[in-house]
Amino acid sequence: MYSGYGSFQSGTVFDETVFARTAYEYLHGLVSYEDTHPPLGKLLISAGIACFGMNPFGWRISGVVAGTSLLVVLWLFGKRLIKDSWVLTGVVALLALDFLRFGESRLGQVDSFLVLFMTAMYYFMYCYCEEAQKGQRGWRFLAGSGVCFGLAVSCKWSGFYGGAGLAVIWLILLIHRFRTGEIHWTDVGKICGVSAVFFVVFPAVIYLLSYIPYVPVDTSQGFFEKVIENQVNIWRFHSNVTSEHAMASRWYEWPLMLKPMELYSATYPDNHREMVTLMGNPGLWWPGATVLFISLYELTERIDGKRIFLMVGYAASLLPWIFISRCTFLYHYYPSVPFMALLIGVWVQGHGQKGRKFIVGCVIVSGILLVIFYPILSGIKIDQEYARCLEWLPGWNFTGK
């Protein structure tokens, strides 16, 4: 029995309830309980369970690896965008200190994998754009982007939102190169053909392969028949979600973090409370929202390819939620957060010493805030009055009242 029996230390919280269970069922060849998302994310969770057992560490360790790997991808991505190593270090530090990345990385849910693969697919696409501008093919980077796109979609269908952003960037680059005479009609045909293989065939194969552990349990149906049936189930489930949730929020509330998510809470007779909360770090999110609007204004005066690229990546994961009426949550904003951090870095790089001071200030504030908010992010038992002192906005309810 775990020391935290009856709490998040011994049991599941929020969607871990279904994802951890399904990962265990995949691992043992059982009929899966959850079939509302593609299998890959749950397969990655099952790897941790296979190594460490069906316990909180087992079903959460894969998310820790994904959250850490995201910082590596962000560093590689940032090296392409930002030449100032101090600024680049600040960008990675901002994401490392972000509350949402910290929280999601400690959960047995699939969003950490989704964000890792979505960030990676944009990294490879940016590498391809750089190669193309030099007159080189860059097929290996285009293939890497397509593979990561396939991995993202195989975790969650919302990976398609990021894929739409990739398509926009790819098309803009193709038109630009054709209009400037860098490529001709024969080259366009070749690029389109190769891209179709990388972004249609490769992802389709990856998606199908992710179903290999899922399908054999039910021998009454063939492989493809079972895969098709699951796609129908996924569509029906997400199309018919009509229930409300106390922690739900809308897309326009996410950038300013108006409504954090309480995943777990317990109140004790001695006026103490423990909770696990998903929210962003104000030291990143609020300056990030400011830089985003400033950059939009500055783009009306001067075109900056780097900022346009990052804004497409940011918007591609956010804007589709405008048209979705079903119950949505703050963590749906997670795929946009790495682009926000990179955008801060690119903006800061163009403002010299003042920019450096700005990002250093953001990092220091983020670090202090992580220490202050750590108890309500990680489930440490604290006095109710301490939690009440952290309720800075009307939608921040950390006392359960």
Tab-separated table of C-alpha atoms in Angstrom:
chain	number	residue	atom	x	y	z
A	1	MET	CA	0.000	0.000	0.000
A	2	TYR	CA	1.306	3.455	-0.922
A	3	SER	CA	1.887	6.097	1.715
A	4	GLY	CA	-0.615	8.301	-0.064
A	5	TYR	CA	-3.330	5.648	-0.252
A	6	GLY	CA	-6.629	7.185	-1.261
A	7	SER	CA	-4.974	10.195	-2.915
A	8	PHE	CA	-3.311	11.093	-6.207
A	9	GLN	CA	-0.204	9.300	-4.887
A	10	SER	CA	-1.951	5.933	-5.064
A	11	GLY	CA	-4.702	6.411	-7.644
A	12	THR	CA	-5.617	8.103	-10.872
A	13	VAL	CA	-6.744	11.689	-11.397
A	14	PHE	CA	-8.934	13.123	-14.167
A	15	ASP	CA	-8.389	11.295	-17.517
A	16	GLU	CA	-5.733	9.032	-16.037
A	17	THR	CA	-8.732	6.972	-14.944
A	18	VAL	CA	-9.318	5.804	-18.511
A	19	PHE	CA	-5.874	6.171	-20.076
A	20	ALA	CA	-3.942	4.227	-17.432
A	21	ARG	CA	-6.555	1.481	-17.401
A	22	THR	CA	-6.556	1.202	-21.193
A	23	ALA	CA	-2.738	1.170	-21.290
A	24	TYR	CA	-2.786	-1.755	-18.864
A	25	GLU	CA	-5.362	-3.557	-21.018
A	26	TYR	CA	-3.266	-3.058	-24.166
A	27	LEU	CA	-0.286	-4.506	-22.326
A	28	HIS	CA	-2.157	-7.630	-21.261
A	29	GLY	CA	-4.175	-8.270	-24.406
A	30	LEU	CA	-7.503	-7.346	-22.850
A	31	VAL	CA	-10.468	-5.657	-24.496
A	32	SER	CA	-9.816	-1.937	-24.062
A	33	TYR	CA	-12.125	0.213	-21.977
A	34	GLU	CA	-11.365	3.512	-23.744
A	35	ASP	CA	-11.550	3.894	-27.515
A	36	THR	CA	-12.194	7.638	-27.920
A	37	HIS	CA	-8.621	8.429	-29.013
A	38	PRO	CA	-6.157	6.599	-31.281
A	39	PRO	CA	-3.935	4.058	-29.497
A	40	LEU	CA	-0.377	5.472	-29.629
A	41	GLY	CA	-0.496	7.672	-26.528
A	42	LYS	CA	-1.850	4.804	-24.440
A	43	LEU	CA	0.783	2.458	-25.864
A	44	LEU	CA	3.483	4.870	-24.691
A	45	ILE	CA	1.897	4.919	-21.224
A	46	SER	CA	1.862	1.112	-21.254
A	47	ALA	CA	5.654	1.125	-21.766
A	48	GLY	CA	6.046	2.706	-18.333
A	49	ILE	CA	3.614	0.219	-16.818
A	50	ALA	CA	5.553	-2.656	-18.402
A	51	CYS	CA	8.780	-1.406	-16.791
A	52	PHE	CA	7.538	-0.283	-13.375
A	53	GLY	CA	4.168	-1.929	-12.846
A	54	MET	CA	0.561	-0.771	-12.623
A	55	ASN	CA	1.174	2.018	-10.133
A	56	PRO	CA	1.300	5.834	-10.287
A	57	PHE	CA	5.005	5.871	-11.154
A	58	GLY	CA	4.460	3.297	-13.890
A	59	TRP	CA	1.636	5.078	-15.669
A	60	ARG	CA	3.196	8.555	-15.259
A	61	ILE	CA	6.875	8.014	-16.110
A	62	SER	CA	6.302	8.087	-19.888
A	63	GLY	CA	4.784	11.558	-19.534
A	64	VAL	CA	7.876	12.680	-17.614
A	65	VAL	CA	10.085	11.469	-20.470
A	66	ALA	CA	7.884	13.250	-23.020
A	67	GLY	CA	7.859	16.502	-21.044
A	68	THR	CA	11.652	16.409	-20.713
A	69	SER	CA	12.100	15.547	-24.392
A	70	LEU	CA	9.962	18.560	-25.282
A	71	LEU	CA	12.628	20.814	-23.773
A	72	VAL	CA	15.275	19.154	-25.964
A	73	VAL	CA	13.163	19.697	-29.083
A	74	LEU	CA	12.551	23.307	-28.053
A	75	TRP	CA	16.321	23.836	-27.677
A	76	LEU	CA	16.983	22.418	-31.155
A	77	PHE	CA	14.125	24.453	-32.611
A	78	GLY	CA	15.319	27.596	-30.851
A	79	LYS	CA	18.882	27.179	-32.140
A	80	ARG	CA	17.495	27.569	-35.652
A	81	LEU	CA	15.529	30.680	-34.744
A	82	ILE	CA	17.628	32.425	-32.111
A	83	LYS	CA	21.329	33.161	-32.437
A	84	ASP	CA	21.792	34.637	-28.956
A	85	SER	CA	22.558	31.685	-26.661
A	86	TRP	CA	21.493	33.633	-23.560
A	87	VAL	CA	18.092	34.342	-25.062
A	88	LEU	CA	17.757	30.726	-26.180
A	89	THR	CA	18.551	29.522	-22.669
A	90	GLY	CA	15.889	31.894	-21.350
A	91	VAL	CA	13.289	30.496	-23.758
A	92	VAL	CA	13.967	26.900	-22.674
A	93	ALA	CA	13.951	27.974	-19.019
A	94	LEU	CA	10.541	29.614	-19.472
A	95	LEU	CA	9.021	26.407	-20.798
A	96	ALA	CA	10.819	24.313	-18.187
A	97	LEU	CA	9.293	26.488	-15.440
A	98	ASP	CA	5.819	26.539	-16.966
A	99	PHE	CA	3.151	25.124	-14.691
A	100	LEU	CA	1.190	23.409	-17.479
A	101	ARG	CA	4.229	21.577	-18.865
A	102	PHE	CA	5.158	20.598	-15.307
A	103	GLY	CA	1.651	19.360	-14.529
A	104	GLU	CA	1.027	17.478	-17.770
A	105	SER	CA	4.443	15.810	-17.585
A	106	ARG	CA	3.478	14.270	-14.241
A	107	LEU	CA	0.237	12.744	-15.504
A	108	GLY	CA	-0.602	9.499	-17.241
A	109	GLN	CA	-2.431	11.315	-20.040
A	110	VAL	CA	-1.682	11.559	-23.751
A	111	ASP	CA	-1.305	15.329	-24.142
A	112	SER	CA	2.427	15.355	-23.341
A	113	PHE	CA	3.062	13.040	-26.294
A	114	LEU	CA	0.809	15.077	-28.573
A	115	VAL	CA	2.641	18.334	-27.788
A	116	LEU	CA	6.075	16.708	-28.134
A	117	PHE	CA	5.285	15.369	-31.611
A	118	MET	CA	3.508	18.540	-32.744
A	119	THR	CA	6.449	20.730	-31.720
A	120	ALA	CA	8.855	18.315	-33.404
A	121	MET	CA	6.914	18.329	-36.676
A	122	TYR	CA	7.142	22.119	-36.838
A	123	TYR	CA	10.841	21.971	-35.996
A	124	PHE	CA	11.461	19.681	-38.964
A	125	MET	CA	9.274	21.823	-41.211
A	126	TYR	CA	11.304	24.905	-40.261
A	127	CYS	CA	14.515	23.008	-41.075
A	128	TYR	CA	13.005	22.130	-44.454
A	129	CYS	CA	12.111	25.776	-45.092
A	130	GLU	CA	15.686	26.820	-44.348
A	131	GLU	CA	17.062	24.167	-46.701
A	132	ALA	CA	14.619	25.154	-49.437
A	133	GLN	CA	15.609	28.825	-49.148
A	134	LYS	CA	19.212	27.720	-49.767
A	135	GLY	CA	18.127	25.898	-52.914
A	136	GLN	CA	18.506	22.444	-51.351
A	137	ARG	CA	15.912	19.688	-51.303
A	138	GLY	CA	15.754	19.022	-47.577
A	139	TRP	CA	13.738	15.839	-48.103
A	140	ARG	CA	14.999	14.322	-44.812
A	141	PHE	CA	13.484	17.208	-42.846
A	142	LEU	CA	10.229	17.017	-44.758
A	143	ALA	CA	10.108	13.287	-44.018
A	144	GLY	CA	10.797	13.962	-40.331
A	145	SER	CA	7.934	16.447	-40.238
A	146	GLY	CA	5.587	13.929	-41.847
A	147	VAL	CA	6.584	11.163	-39.444
A	148	CYS	CA	6.047	13.406	-36.404
A	149	PHE	CA	2.696	14.479	-37.845
A	150	GLY	CA	1.719	10.820	-38.061
A	151	LEU	CA	2.818	10.236	-34.472
A	152	ALA	CA	0.847	13.268	-33.254
A	153	VAL	CA	-2.368	12.225	-34.999
A	154	SER	CA	-1.894	8.678	-33.683
A	155	CYS	CA	-2.082	10.122	-30.152
A	156	LYS	CA	-4.982	12.519	-30.675
A	157	TRP	CA	-6.970	13.737	-33.642
A	158	SER	CA	-6.210	17.322	-32.608
A	159	GLY	CA	-2.830	16.669	-34.222
A	160	PHE	CA	-4.681	17.404	-37.476
A	161	TYR	CA	-4.996	21.034	-36.347
A	162	GLY	CA	-1.229	21.343	-36.291
A	163	GLY	CA	-1.094	19.531	-39.619
A	164	ALA	CA	-3.302	22.231	-41.148
A	165	GLY	CA	-0.730	24.804	-40.025
A	166	LEU	CA	2.041	22.774	-41.654
A	167	ALA	CA	0.051	22.727	-44.892
A	168	VAL	CA	-0.284	26.531	-44.806
A	169	ILE	CA	3.467	27.000	-44.289
A	170	TRP	CA	4.303	24.432	-46.980
A	171	LEU	CA	1.969	26.119	-49.473
A	172	ILE	CA	3.269	29.633	-48.747
A	173	LEU	CA	6.841	28.442	-49.265
A	174	LEU	CA	5.954	26.610	-52.481
A	175	ILE	CA	4.184	29.649	-53.980
A	176	HIS	CA	7.015	31.967	-52.942
A	177	ARG	CA	9.675	29.765	-54.526
A	178	PHE	CA	7.654	29.412	-57.727
A	179	ARG	CA	6.955	33.141	-58.058
A	180	THR	CA	10.612	34.035	-57.509
A	181	GLY	CA	11.720	31.553	-60.157
A	182	GLU	CA	13.567	29.241	-57.766
A	183	ILE	CA	11.483	26.285	-58.953
A	184	HIS	CA	9.435	25.501	-62.056
A	185	TRP	CA	6.367	23.410	-62.845
A	186	THR	CA	8.330	20.144	-62.988
A	187	ASP	CA	9.789	20.890	-59.568
A	188	VAL	CA	6.334	21.703	-58.208
A	189	GLY	CA	5.044	18.322	-59.344
A	190	LYS	CA	7.983	16.541	-57.754
A	191	ILE	CA	7.626	18.419	-54.464
A	192	CYS	CA	3.886	17.702	-54.346
A	193	GLY	CA	4.460	14.010	-55.018
A	194	VAL	CA	7.147	13.640	-52.373
A	195	SER	CA	5.102	15.649	-49.861
A	196	ALA	CA	2.073	13.416	-50.487
A	197	VAL	CA	4.185	10.396	-49.559
A	198	PHE	CA	5.586	12.066	-46.438
A	199	PHE	CA	2.333	13.615	-45.171
A	200	VAL	CA	-0.277	11.122	-46.347
A	201	VAL	CA	1.327	7.706	-46.808
A	202	PHE	CA	3.785	7.865	-43.893
A	203	PRO	CA	1.195	9.100	-41.349
A	204	ALA	CA	-1.368	6.577	-42.585
A	205	VAL	CA	1.096	3.710	-42.104
A	206	ILE	CA	2.078	4.969	-38.634
A	207	TYR	CA	-1.570	5.365	-37.686
A	208	LEU	CA	-2.407	1.822	-38.794
A	209	LEU	CA	0.640	0.336	-37.059
A	210	SER	CA	-0.476	1.931	-33.793
A	211	TYR	CA	-3.573	-0.302	-33.926
A	212	ILE	CA	-1.657	-3.591	-33.959
A	213	PRO	CA	-1.935	-4.102	-30.160
A	214	TYR	CA	-5.536	-2.845	-30.198
A	215	VAL	CA	-7.139	-5.055	-32.852
A	216	PRO	CA	-6.182	-8.735	-32.237
A	217	VAL	CA	-8.194	-8.982	-28.999
A	218	ASP	CA	-11.471	-9.030	-30.936
A	219	THR	CA	-11.268	-11.938	-33.377
A	220	SER	CA	-14.813	-11.418	-34.639
A	221	GLN	CA	-13.630	-8.647	-36.992
A	222	GLY	CA	-10.761	-8.169	-39.386
A	223	PHE	CA	-7.966	-5.651	-38.799
A	224	PHE	CA	-9.192	-2.929	-41.146
A	225	GLU	CA	-12.812	-3.483	-40.189
A	226	LYS	CA	-11.934	-2.943	-36.526
A	227	VAL	CA	-9.833	0.150	-37.296
A	228	ILE	CA	-12.663	1.702	-39.321
A	229	GLU	CA	-15.159	0.937	-36.575
A	230	ASN	CA	-12.947	2.717	-34.052
A	231	GLN	CA	-12.740	5.831	-36.247
A	232	VAL	CA	-16.549	5.927	-36.279
A	233	ASN	CA	-16.601	5.551	-32.486
A	234	ILE	CA	-14.085	8.372	-32.031
A	235	TRP	CA	-16.087	10.675	-34.276
A	236	ARG	CA	-19.396	9.848	-32.612
A	237	PHE	CA	-18.022	10.351	-29.124
A	238	HIS	CA	-16.490	13.761	-29.747
A	239	SER	CA	-19.435	14.915	-31.853
A	240	ASN	CA	-21.932	14.054	-29.145
A	241	VAL	CA	-20.175	15.359	-26.025
A	242	THR	CA	-22.860	17.564	-24.521
A	243	SER	CA	-22.202	17.232	-20.782
A	244	GLU	CA	-20.858	20.161	-18.797
A	245	HIS	CA	-17.858	20.055	-16.493
A	246	ALA	CA	-17.013	22.320	-13.580
A	247	MET	CA	-13.431	22.710	-14.821
A	248	ALA	CA	-14.342	23.400	-18.467
A	249	SER	CA	-13.305	26.666	-20.107
A	250	ARG	CA	-13.448	28.282	-23.538
A	251	TRP	CA	-10.603	29.047	-25.916
A	252	TYR	CA	-10.609	32.799	-25.262
A	253	GLU	CA	-10.004	32.166	-21.549
A	254	TRP	CA	-6.848	30.132	-22.093
A	255	PRO	CA	-4.177	32.696	-23.107
A	256	LEU	CA	-4.747	34.735	-19.923
A	257	MET	CA	-5.355	31.609	-17.819
A	258	LEU	CA	-8.692	32.799	-16.514
A	259	LYS	CA	-9.821	29.370	-15.284
A	260	PRO	CA	-7.271	26.819	-13.984
A	261	MET	CA	-8.243	23.137	-13.724
A	262	GLU	CA	-8.456	21.380	-10.380
A	263	LEU	CA	-7.660	17.714	-11.053
A	264	TYR	CA	-7.606	16.530	-7.467
A	265	SER	CA	-8.346	18.043	-4.069
A	266	ALA	CA	-8.821	16.919	-0.499
A	267	THR	CA	-9.749	19.081	2.498
A	268	TYR	CA	-8.804	18.022	6.019
A	269	PRO	CA	-10.457	18.869	9.394
A	270	ASP	CA	-7.394	20.881	10.466
A	271	ASN	CA	-8.170	23.467	7.745
A	272	HIS	CA	-5.466	22.097	5.476
A	273	ARG	CA	-5.910	21.171	1.840
A	274	GLU	CA	-4.013	19.355	-0.882
A	275	MET	CA	-4.690	19.708	-4.583
A	276	VAL	CA	-3.295	19.093	-8.052
A	277	THR	CA	-4.011	21.998	-10.380
A	278	LEU	CA	-3.375	22.529	-14.091
A	279	MET	CA	-2.591	26.122	-15.016
A	280	GLY	CA	0.064	28.171	-16.775
A	281	ASN	CA	2.900	30.187	-15.289
A	282	PRO	CA	1.974	33.904	-15.370
A	283	GLY	CA	5.686	34.637	-15.896
A	284	LEU	CA	5.372	33.057	-19.354
A	285	TRP	CA	1.717	33.267	-20.320
A	286	TRP	CA	0.989	36.912	-19.612
A	287	PRO	CA	4.182	38.308	-21.218
A	288	GLY	CA	3.636	35.796	-24.035
A	289	ALA	CA	0.147	37.145	-24.761
A	290	THR	CA	1.567	40.680	-24.743
A	291	VAL	CA	4.408	39.811	-27.132
A	292	LEU	CA	1.939	38.045	-29.407
A	293	PHE	CA	-0.179	41.189	-29.843
A	294	ILE	CA	2.884	43.405	-30.233
A	295	SER	CA	4.252	41.070	-32.900
A	296	LEU	CA	0.962	41.114	-34.782
A	297	TYR	CA	1.118	44.908	-34.846
A	298	GLU	CA	4.781	44.957	-35.904
A	299	LEU	CA	4.069	42.541	-38.757
A	300	THR	CA	1.831	45.198	-40.322
A	301	GLU	CA	4.950	47.346	-40.708
A	302	ARG	CA	7.612	44.730	-41.482
A	303	ILE	CA	7.303	41.116	-42.585
A	304	ASP	CA	9.281	38.697	-40.433
A	305	GLY	CA	9.300	35.101	-41.653
A	306	LYS	CA	10.294	33.647	-38.290
A	307	ARG	CA	7.454	35.300	-36.440
A	308	ILE	CA	4.942	34.379	-39.131
A	309	PHE	CA	6.062	30.737	-38.914
A	310	LEU	CA	5.648	30.692	-35.125
A	311	MET	CA	2.306	32.477	-35.231
A	312	VAL	CA	0.965	29.921	-37.702
A	313	GLY	CA	2.073	27.140	-35.354
A	314	TYR	CA	0.512	28.939	-32.394
A	315	ALA	CA	-2.770	29.703	-34.140
A	316	ALA	CA	-3.163	26.327	-35.847
A	317	SER	CA	-3.611	24.602	-32.485
A	318	LEU	CA	-5.805	27.309	-30.966
A	319	LEU	CA	-8.165	28.705	-33.602
A	320	PRO	CA	-10.018	25.443	-34.443
A	321	TRP	CA	-11.381	25.425	-30.881
A	322	ILE	CA	-13.351	28.574	-31.716
A	323	PHE	CA	-15.704	26.428	-33.788
A	324	ILE	CA	-15.988	23.533	-31.340
A	325	SER	CA	-19.016	23.698	-29.068
A	326	ARG	CA	-18.226	20.632	-26.967
A	327	CYS	CA	-16.760	20.811	-23.463
A	328	THR	CA	-13.152	22.075	-23.665
A	329	PHE	CA	-10.350	22.514	-21.135
A	330	LEU	CA	-7.262	24.581	-20.473
A	331	TYR	CA	-4.891	21.767	-21.479
A	332	HIS	CA	-6.136	22.060	-25.070
A	333	TYR	CA	-3.991	25.213	-25.177
A	334	TYR	CA	-0.824	23.257	-24.356
A	335	PRO	CA	0.277	22.729	-28.011
A	336	SER	CA	0.429	26.524	-28.463
A	337	VAL	CA	2.635	27.152	-25.416
A	338	PRO	CA	6.023	26.130	-26.959
A	339	PHE	CA	5.379	28.518	-29.870
A	340	MET	CA	4.587	31.301	-27.414
A	341	ALA	CA	7.923	30.733	-25.652
A	342	LEU	CA	9.807	30.749	-28.966
A	343	LEU	CA	7.971	33.876	-30.093
A	344	ILE	CA	9.143	35.656	-26.947
A	345	GLY	CA	12.708	34.643	-27.801
A	346	VAL	CA	12.512	35.872	-31.393
A	347	TRP	CA	10.945	39.159	-30.296
A	348	VAL	CA	13.522	39.645	-27.518
A	349	GLN	CA	16.395	38.950	-29.916
A	350	GLY	CA	15.361	41.956	-31.971
A	351	HIS	CA	15.420	44.330	-28.992
A	352	GLY	CA	19.037	44.083	-27.898
A	353	GLN	CA	19.950	44.648	-24.267
A	354	LYS	CA	16.426	45.694	-23.323
A	355	GLY	CA	15.152	42.425	-24.736
A	356	ARG	CA	17.684	40.449	-22.716
A	357	LYS	CA	16.593	42.193	-19.529
A	358	PHE	CA	12.974	41.435	-20.402
A	359	ILE	CA	13.511	37.685	-20.778
A	360	VAL	CA	15.755	37.502	-17.704
A	361	GLY	CA	12.966	39.201	-15.755
A	362	CYS	CA	10.426	36.704	-17.113
A	363	VAL	CA	12.617	33.759	-16.101
A	364	ILE	CA	13.212	35.117	-12.596
A	365	VAL	CA	9.513	35.825	-12.079
A	366	SER	CA	8.600	32.381	-13.463
A	367	GLY	CA	11.020	30.694	-11.080
A	368	ILE	CA	9.671	32.587	-8.064
A	369	LEU	CA	6.087	31.834	-9.060
A	370	LEU	CA	6.847	28.122	-9.476
A	371	VAL	CA	8.093	28.042	-5.891
A	372	ILE	CA	5.045	29.943	-4.656
A	373	PHE	CA	2.480	27.880	-6.581
A	374	TYR	CA	4.277	24.537	-6.272
A	375	PRO	CA	2.090	23.240	-3.413
A	376	ILE	CA	-1.154	23.569	-5.391
A	377	LEU	CA	0.465	22.126	-8.529
A	378	SER	CA	1.922	19.045	-6.881
A	379	GLY	CA	-0.479	18.090	-4.090
A	380	ILE	CA	1.544	19.260	-1.087
A	381	LYS	CA	-0.625	19.708	1.995
A	382	ILE	CA	-1.008	23.408	2.827
A	383	ASP	CA	-3.148	25.693	4.946
A	384	GLN	CA	-6.370	26.896	3.334
A	385	GLU	CA	-5.308	30.492	3.905
A	386	TYR	CA	-2.189	29.966	1.815
A	387	ALA	CA	-4.309	28.647	-1.054
A	388	ARG	CA	-6.676	31.591	-0.689
A	389	CYS	CA	-3.765	34.022	-1.057
A	390	LEU	CA	-3.073	32.550	-4.510
A	391	GLU	CA	-6.558	33.332	-5.852
A	392	TRP	CA	-5.441	36.366	-7.876
A	393	LEU	CA	-8.254	36.324	-10.436
A	394	PRO	CA	-12.008	35.703	-10.054
A	395	GLY	CA	-11.758	32.334	-11.824
A	396	TRP	CA	-8.915	31.102	-9.606
A	397	ASN	CA	-10.624	28.980	-6.953
A	398	PHE	CA	-8.096	26.999	-4.914
A	399	THR	CA	-10.116	26.661	-1.715
A	400	GLY	CA	-13.159	24.865	-3.062
A	401	LYS	CA	-15.518	27.632	-1.961
